[in-house]
Short mmCIF file of C-alpha atoms (C1' of nucleotides) in Angstrom, two decimals:
data_model
loop_
_atom_site.label_atom_id
_atom_site.label_comp_id
_atom_site.label_asym_id
_atom_site.label_seq_id
_atom_site.Cartn_x
_atom_site.Cartn_y
_atom_site.Cartn_z
CA MET A 21 0.00 0.00 0.00
CA GLY A 22 2.91 2.23 -0.41
CA LYS A 23 1.40 4.26 -3.18
CA GLY A 24 -1.65 5.27 -1.29
CA ARG A 25 -2.62 8.87 -1.23
CA ALA A 26 -2.09 11.02 1.71
CA PRO A 27 -5.13 11.28 3.92
CA CYS A 28 -7.42 14.10 2.94
CA CYS A 29 -7.23 15.52 6.40
CA ASP A 30 -5.54 15.06 9.70
CA LYS A 31 -7.70 12.68 11.62
CA ASN A 32 -6.45 14.10 14.83
CA GLU A 33 -7.66 17.54 14.00
CA VAL A 34 -11.11 16.82 12.74
CA LYS A 35 -14.19 15.83 14.59
CA ARG A 36 -15.63 12.49 13.70
CA GLY A 37 -18.72 10.53 14.40
CA PRO A 38 -22.33 11.58 14.36
CA TRP A 39 -23.18 15.10 13.46
CA SER A 40 -24.75 17.34 16.00
CA PRO A 41 -27.71 19.52 15.10
CA ALA A 42 -25.52 22.55 15.54
CA GLU A 43 -23.05 21.22 13.04
CA ASP A 44 -25.85 20.46 10.65
CA PHE A 45 -27.12 23.94 11.07
CA SER A 46 -23.72 25.40 10.38
CA LEU A 47 -23.27 23.32 7.29
CA ILE A 48 -26.70 24.08 5.97
CA THR A 49 -26.35 27.75 6.66
CA PHE A 50 -23.07 27.90 4.91
CA ILE A 51 -24.16 26.00 1.86
CA GLN A 52 -27.35 27.92 1.69
CA ASN A 53 -25.41 31.13 1.52
CA HIS A 54 -22.35 30.07 -0.38
CA GLY A 55 -23.00 26.82 -2.09
CA HIS A 56 -20.26 24.25 -2.05
CA ASP A 57 -17.64 24.91 -4.61
CA ASN A 58 -14.85 23.43 -2.61
CA TRP A 59 -15.56 20.72 -0.13
CA ARG A 60 -12.07 20.71 1.16
CA ALA A 61 -12.15 24.33 2.09
CA LEU A 62 -15.73 24.33 3.22
CA PRO A 63 -15.31 23.08 6.78
CA LYS A 64 -12.89 25.83 7.63
CA GLN A 65 -15.00 28.48 6.02
CA ALA A 66 -18.07 27.20 7.76
CA GLY A 67 -16.33 27.00 11.07
CA LEU A 68 -16.65 23.26 11.23
CA LEU A 69 -14.08 20.92 12.58
CA ARG A 70 -14.89 18.32 10.03
CA CYS A 71 -13.23 16.73 7.10
CA GLY A 72 -14.48 18.04 3.79
CA LYS A 73 -15.46 14.58 2.81
CA SER A 74 -17.50 14.24 5.90
CA CYS A 75 -19.28 17.49 5.13
CA ARG A 76 -19.98 16.35 1.63
CA LEU A 77 -21.35 13.05 2.79
CA ARG A 78 -23.50 14.65 5.39
CA TRP A 79 -24.90 17.09 2.91
CA ILE A 80 -25.50 14.62 0.15
CA ASN A 81 -26.89 11.83 2.21
CA TYR A 82 -28.84 13.72 4.75
CA LEU A 83 -29.08 17.45 4.66
CA ARG A 84 -29.86 18.27 1.10
CA PRO A 85 -33.32 19.73 0.90
CA ASP A 86 -34.24 17.44 -1.91
CA VAL A 87 -33.23 14.27 -0.23
CA LYS A 88 -36.18 12.02 0.15
CA ARG A 89 -36.36 10.02 3.27
CA GLY A 90 -38.57 7.30 4.48
CA ASN A 91 -39.35 3.84 3.45
CA PHE A 92 -38.88 2.84 -0.10
CA THR A 93 -41.96 2.28 -2.14
CA GLN A 94 -42.54 -0.97 -3.86
CA ASP A 95 -41.82 0.67 -7.17
CA GLU A 96 -38.54 1.94 -5.90
CA GLU A 97 -37.58 -1.40 -4.52
CA GLU A 98 -38.44 -3.15 -7.72
CA THR A 99 -36.47 -0.61 -9.65
CA ILE A 100 -33.49 -1.12 -7.45
CA ILE A 101 -33.68 -4.82 -7.94
CA LYS A 102 -33.95 -4.46 -11.68
CA LEU A 103 -31.20 -1.95 -11.97
CA HIS A 104 -28.97 -3.91 -9.71
CA LYS A 105 -29.43 -6.86 -11.96
CA THR A 106 -28.14 -4.88 -14.90
CA TRP A 107 -25.62 -2.63 -13.24
CA GLY A 108 -24.54 -4.49 -10.18
CA ASN A 109 -23.32 -2.46 -7.26
CA LYS A 110 -23.29 0.78 -9.15
CA TRP A 111 -25.18 2.52 -6.42
CA SER A 112 -24.61 5.95 -7.75
CA LYS A 113 -25.94 4.95 -11.11
CA ILE A 114 -28.95 3.32 -9.57
CA ALA A 115 -29.53 6.35 -7.41
CA SER A 116 -29.65 8.47 -10.52
CA ARG A 117 -32.84 6.68 -11.44
CA LEU A 118 -34.39 7.26 -8.07
CA PRO A 119 -34.87 10.96 -7.51
CA GLY A 120 -34.26 11.97 -3.98
CA ARG A 121 -32.58 8.75 -3.02
CA THR A 122 -28.92 8.61 -2.26
CA ASP A 123 -26.52 5.93 -3.23
CA ASN A 124 -25.80 5.30 0.39
CA GLU A 125 -29.43 4.83 1.21
CA ILE A 126 -29.97 2.51 -1.70
CA LYS A 127 -26.92 0.57 -0.78
CA ASN A 128 -28.18 0.20 2.75
CA VAL A 129 -31.59 -0.91 1.64
CA TRP A 130 -30.11 -3.40 -0.71
CA ASN A 131 -27.76 -4.84 1.82
CA THR A 132 -30.26 -4.92 4.62
CA HIS A 133 -33.22 -6.42 2.96
CA LEU A 134 -33.54 -6.36 -0.80
CA LYS A 135 -30.66 -8.74 -1.13
CA LYS A 136 -32.35 -11.17 1.16
CA ARG A 137 -35.37 -11.31 -1.02
CA LEU A 138 -33.48 -12.68 -3.92
CA PRO A 139 -33.12 -16.40 -4.14
CA PRO A 140 -29.63 -17.69 -4.75
CA THR A 141 -30.37 -17.76 -8.45
CA ASN A 142 -30.63 -14.00 -8.35
CA LYS A 143 -33.94 -13.89 -10.05
CA VAL A 144 -35.72 -10.62 -10.10
CA SER A 145 -38.29 -11.38 -7.55
CA ASP A 146 -41.60 -9.92 -6.82
CA SER A 147 -40.98 -7.64 -3.95
CA SER A 148 -44.41 -8.16 -2.58
CA GLU A 149 -43.50 -11.34 -0.89
CA ASP A 150 -43.35 -11.08 2.80
CA GLU A 151 -40.55 -12.51 4.73
CA PRO A 152 -40.44 -13.00 8.44
CA LYS A 153 -38.03 -10.24 9.23
CA GLU A 154 -39.29 -7.85 6.69
CA SER A 155 -42.22 -6.80 8.72
CA ARG A 156 -39.89 -5.27 11.13
CA THR A 157 -37.90 -3.65 8.45
CA ALA A 158 -40.89 -2.03 6.96
CA SER A 159 -42.24 -0.84 10.20
CA SER A 160 -38.99 0.50 11.42
CA LEU A 161 -38.48 2.36 8.25
CA SER A 162 -41.82 3.92 8.34
CA SER A 163 -41.68 4.71 11.96
CA SER A 164 -38.47 6.56 11.88
CA SER A 165 -39.19 8.39 8.83
CA VAL A 166 -40.91 9.81 6.24
CA LEU A 167 -41.55 11.10 2.93
CA PHE A 168 -41.65 14.33 1.27
CA SER A 169 -43.84 17.07 2.34
CA ASN A 170 -47.49 16.61 2.78
CA GLU A 171 -48.61 18.14 -0.42
CA ASN A 172 -46.33 15.86 -2.35
CA GLN A 173 -47.53 12.55 -1.25
CA ASN A 174 -47.89 11.55 -4.83
CA LEU A 175 -44.22 11.11 -4.91
CA GLU A 176 -44.70 7.92 -3.14
CA THR A 177 -46.48 6.46 -6.05
CA GLU A 178 -44.52 8.21 -8.75
CA PRO A 179 -40.99 8.10 -7.57
CA LEU A 180 -39.41 6.80 -10.68
CA ASN A 181 -40.75 8.97 -13.34
CA LYS A 182 -38.20 11.63 -13.88
CA SER A 183 -40.57 13.59 -15.97
CA ASN A 184 -43.11 13.61 -13.26
CA PRO A 185 -43.86 17.26 -12.74
CA ILE A 186 -44.25 16.67 -9.09
CA ASN A 187 -40.81 15.32 -8.91
CA ASP A 188 -39.48 18.08 -10.98
CA ASN A 189 -40.90 20.53 -8.60
CA LEU A 190 -39.67 18.70 -5.67
CA VAL A 191 -36.18 17.97 -6.50
CA CYS A 192 -33.52 20.51 -6.59
CA SER A 193 -32.70 22.01 -9.91
CA LYS A 194 -29.37 20.38 -9.70
CA GLN A 195 -31.02 17.08 -9.52
CA GLN A 196 -32.67 17.59 -12.80
CA THR A 197 -29.33 17.14 -14.31
CA THR A 198 -28.53 13.88 -12.80
CA SER A 199 -28.62 11.86 -9.76
CA ALA A 200 -29.66 12.19 -6.27
CA SER A 201 -26.32 11.12 -5.10
CA VAL A 202 -24.15 12.88 -7.52
CA SER A 203 -24.02 16.28 -6.13
CA SER A 204 -22.35 18.57 -8.51
CA ASN A 205 -19.90 20.81 -6.89
CA SER A 206 -21.10 23.71 -8.84
CA ILE A 207 -24.32 24.09 -6.97
CA SER A 208 -25.00 27.66 -6.22
CA SER A 209 -26.41 29.18 -3.17
CA SER A 210 -29.37 30.36 -5.13
CA GLN A 211 -30.04 26.84 -6.19
CA VAL A 212 -29.95 25.75 -2.65
CA GLU A 213 -32.21 28.51 -1.61
CA GLY A 214 -34.53 27.64 -4.41
CA CYS A 215 -34.82 24.16 -3.14
CA TRP A 216 -35.33 25.33 0.33
CA ALA A 217 -37.91 27.74 -0.70
CA GLN A 218 -39.76 25.00 -2.42
CA ASN A 219 -39.44 22.47 0.23
CA GLY A 220 -39.39 24.66 3.22
CA VAL A 221 -36.57 24.74 5.66
CA ASP A 222 -36.58 21.11 5.70
CA PHE A 223 -33.37 19.44 6.43
CA GLY A 224 -34.70 16.71 8.53
CA GLU A 225 -36.96 13.89 8.08
CA GLU A 226 -40.44 14.57 7.12
CA VAL A 227 -43.70 12.91 7.71
CA LYS A 228 -45.78 11.71 4.93
CA GLU A 229 -48.98 12.72 6.44
CA LYS A 230 -50.39 14.11 9.55
CA LYS A 231 -51.22 11.35 11.83
CA GLU A 232 -54.57 11.33 13.40
CA ASN A 233 -53.02 10.11 16.57
CA ASP A 234 -51.00 12.67 18.43
CA ASP A 235 -48.90 10.07 20.11
CA ASP A 236 -48.00 8.66 16.79
CA GLU A 237 -47.15 12.04 15.57
CA GLU A 238 -44.77 12.56 18.38
CA GLU A 239 -43.20 9.25 17.67
CA MET A 240 -42.77 10.20 14.11
CA GLY A 241 -40.81 13.03 15.43
CA SER A 242 -41.91 15.56 12.99
CA LYS A 243 -43.23 18.96 13.64
CA SER A 244 -44.50 21.36 11.17
CA ASN A 245 -45.89 24.73 11.55
CA ASP A 246 -48.37 26.58 9.49
CA MET A 247 -45.67 27.71 7.14
CA GLY A 248 -45.01 24.18 6.12
CA ILE A 249 -41.59 24.30 7.61
CA LYS A 250 -40.46 21.12 9.13
CA ILE A 251 -37.73 20.52 11.41
CA PRO A 252 -35.14 18.00 12.14
CA LEU A 253 -36.83 15.34 13.39
CA GLU A 254 -35.06 12.20 13.67
CA SER A 255 -34.86 13.10 17.25
CA ASP A 256 -36.70 15.79 18.97
CA ILE A 257 -34.41 15.40 21.86
CA GLU A 258 -31.58 16.32 19.63
CA PHE A 259 -33.55 19.23 18.48
CA TRP A 260 -34.22 20.39 21.97
CA ASP A 261 -30.64 19.78 22.75
CA MET A 262 -29.69 22.07 20.00
CA LEU A 263 -31.93 24.67 21.41
CA ASP A 264 -30.63 24.20 24.83
CA LEU A 265 -29.58 27.49 26.21
CA ASP A 266 -25.94 26.74 26.07
CA ASN A 267 -26.16 25.85 22.47
CA ILE A 268 -28.29 28.77 21.66
CA HIS A 269 -25.37 30.83 22.66
CA LEU A 270 -23.58 29.10 19.92
CA PHE A 271 -25.21 31.53 17.64
CA GLU A 272 -24.67 34.33 19.98
CA SER A 273 -21.29 34.11 21.51
CA GLU A 274 -18.06 32.27 21.55
CA GLU A 275 -18.69 30.33 24.67
CA VAL A 276 -19.94 27.09 23.35
CA ASP A 277 -18.16 24.44 21.45
CA GLN A 278 -15.42 26.40 19.87
CA SER A 279 -15.30 24.03 17.02
CA TYR A 280 -18.35 25.61 15.55
CA CYS A 281 -17.28 29.13 15.98
CA GLU A 282 -13.62 29.07 15.34
CA GLY A 283 -11.97 30.15 12.20
CA SER A 284 -13.94 32.66 10.32
CA ASN A 285 -16.67 32.88 12.91
CA PHE A 286 -18.80 32.49 9.92
CA VAL A 287 -21.75 31.04 11.67
CA VAL A 288 -21.99 33.81 14.16
CA GLN A 289 -21.78 36.42 11.51
CA LYS A 290 -24.08 34.70 9.16
CA ASN A 291 -26.73 34.19 11.69
CA ARG A 292 -26.61 37.84 12.42
CA GLU A 293 -27.41 38.66 8.89
CA PHE A 294 -29.64 35.79 8.19
CA GLU A 295 -31.86 37.15 5.54
CA ASN A 296 -34.01 34.16 5.25
CA ASP A 297 -35.38 33.98 8.73
CA GLU A 298 -37.73 31.12 8.10
CA TRP A 299 -35.77 29.09 10.50
CA PHE A 300 -36.17 31.56 13.23
CA LYS A 301 -39.78 31.99 12.45
CA TYR A 302 -40.12 28.34 12.95
CA LEU A 303 -38.28 28.48 16.18
CA GLU A 304 -40.47 31.24 17.38
CA ASN A 305 -43.51 29.31 16.50
CA GLU A 306 -42.14 26.24 18.10
CA LEU A 307 -41.19 28.11 21.19
CA GLY A 308 -44.38 29.98 21.43
CA LEU A 309 -42.68 33.23 20.73
CA ASN A 310 -45.27 35.01 18.80
CA ARG A 311 -43.79 37.55 16.59
CA PRO A 312 -44.98 40.98 17.53
CA PRO A 313 -46.13 42.82 14.46
CA GLU A 314 -44.17 45.86 15.43
CA ALA A 315 -41.00 43.90 15.66
CA ASP A 316 -40.55 43.51 11.97
CA ASP A 317 -37.71 45.94 11.96
CA ILE A 318 -35.42 43.68 13.91
CA THR A 319 -34.04 40.47 12.56
CA ALA A 320 -35.45 37.22 13.65
CA ALA A 321 -32.06 36.18 14.87
CA GLU A 322 -31.82 39.15 17.15
CA ARG A 323 -35.30 38.70 18.39
CA PHE A 324 -34.64 35.10 19.03
CA SER A 325 -31.60 35.81 21.05
CA VAL A 326 -33.40 38.39 23.03
CA ASP A 327 -36.45 36.38 23.74
CA VAL A 328 -34.94 33.11 24.52
CA ASP A 329 -34.56 33.44 28.22
CA PRO A 330 -38.21 33.73 29.03
CA CYS A 331 -38.67 30.52 27.20
CA MET A 332 -36.60 28.40 29.45
CA ALA A 333 -39.67 27.01 31.07
CA TYR A 334 -41.05 26.11 27.73
CA PHE A 335 -37.82 24.44 26.79
CA ALA A 336 -37.81 22.41 29.90
CA GLU A 337 -41.38 21.46 29.38
CA GLY A 338 -40.84 20.61 25.77
CA PHE A 339 -37.79 18.62 26.50
CA THR A 340 -39.49 16.70 29.23
CA ARG A 341 -42.36 16.05 26.92
CA GLN A 342 -40.00 14.33 24.55
CA LEU A 343 -38.86 11.99 27.23
"C1'" DA B 19 -37.62 -6.32 33.50
"C1'" DA B 20 -33.35 -7.78 31.77
"C1'" DC B 21 -30.41 -9.43 28.50
"C1'" DG B 22 -28.51 -11.04 24.18
"C1'" DA B 23 -29.31 -11.29 19.22
"C1'" DA B 24 -30.52 -9.25 15.12
"C1'" DC B 25 -31.02 -5.43 12.51
"C1'" DC B 26 -30.57 -0.69 10.65
"C1'" DC B 27 -28.16 3.06 8.87
"C1'" DA B 28 -25.06 7.10 9.32
"C1'" DA B 29 -20.51 7.70 8.79
"C1'" DC B 30 -15.87 6.36 7.76
"C1'" DC B 31 -12.19 4.46 4.79
"C1'" DG B 32 -9.49 3.99 0.90
"C1'" DC B 33 -9.25 3.63 -3.93
"C1'" DC B 34 -10.44 5.45 -8.57
"C1'" DG B 35 -10.75 8.70 -12.10
"C1'" DC B 36 -11.19 13.33 -13.64
"C1'" DT B 37 -9.30 17.95 -13.74
"C1'" DT B 38 -5.83 21.24 -13.57
"C1'" DG B 39 -1.39 23.39 -13.75
"C1'" DC C 14 2.88 13.91 -20.41
"C1'" DC C 15 2.97 13.88 -15.55
"C1'" DA C 16 1.91 14.70 -10.83
"C1'" DA C 17 -1.00 16.63 -7.46
"C1'" DG C 18 -5.46 17.75 -5.85
"C1'" DC C 19 -9.99 16.84 -5.39
"C1'" DG C 20 -14.61 14.82 -5.69
"C1'" DG C 21 -16.96 10.64 -6.15
"C1'" DC C 22 -17.84 5.86 -5.39
"C1'" DG C 23 -18.39 1.41 -3.20
"C1'" DG C 24 -17.20 -1.43 0.76
"C1'" DT C 25 -17.22 -1.66 5.55
"C1'" DT C 26 -17.95 -0.56 10.35
"C1'" DG C 27 -19.94 0.24 14.72
"C1'" DG C 28 -23.31 2.63 17.62
"C1'" DG C 29 -28.00 2.72 18.44
"C1'" DT C 30 -32.47 0.57 18.19
"C1'" DT C 31 -35.71 -3.12 18.12
"C1'" DC C 32 -37.00 -7.77 18.75
"C1'" DG C 33 -37.20 -12.21 20.96
"C1'" DT C 34 -36.64 -14.98 24.89
#
DNA sequence: AACGAACCCAACCGCCGCTTG
DNA sequence: CCAAGCGGCGGTTGGGTTCGT
């Protein structure tokens, strides 16, 4: 292995492991405002202590506004099986036929259960068969996640048709060019914003539909407000964690995890001049901070920072509620 | 209720191939 | 043409979750 390339980054100097909501927020904010022309330089510019590759992966596989989460439809599964038969483990190629799906996700689905459906002869099976373990798979998938936004439920039944106008509206403009997984490095901030505008500030999982049962809804972990903005949701606890007072100061001061604020202090600055304050609107809504009509002259970020203290009780209550 | 097994999936690793100077 | 840099891809891992006993 002597001719291996040098590591892309010093493993001792970058943070590894699961991404925190604050890191996600930093990454999203940065890409939303600047795009991602240079993954290698991005972490530093965004004030993240992460490897560029890690940022890229996180963005492509999870944070992109057009990434579609939730259980795979039967059509999608059948398509994967078919395409895998012709292309083999070309996950990226397969992902290009499944708008909103990432190669990683497809790979996972294949390895975890699609593969098991195939008999040793590798015949393209009917995916409708039920296997003992699959019930769990299906339920776990659906329980932890989601589909695209409510008004786009049709996606579920039309996921494969690239000319589907619904899809075209849903997916990012960049995706119209190619795959879900292939994220061109020339994406512009306006493109990102466009997606976000279409999909809402929606970098988490989404629910397919509003559950009639409130308990279920809480389990689904999705919250949406009347603006259609949804919020990270794989874990509300994480979300509340992010909003924990200490972390709120992340956007306010230098006291919290320096890793997010070091370098260019980009996040701090950017949040100050956050033009698109949807996020903060959401937070306000979520926190019960009703926006005073006369307060339109101050930024949401400022208002948020000002108003957060009185909401401690709400935080505590909300957090407890999640437990 | 407790524990081990099975499963899921986000993230990491290292190689490949394209681009650029 | 060559080497370096970088993004992308596919394989793998391991922590967390769920299930079964």
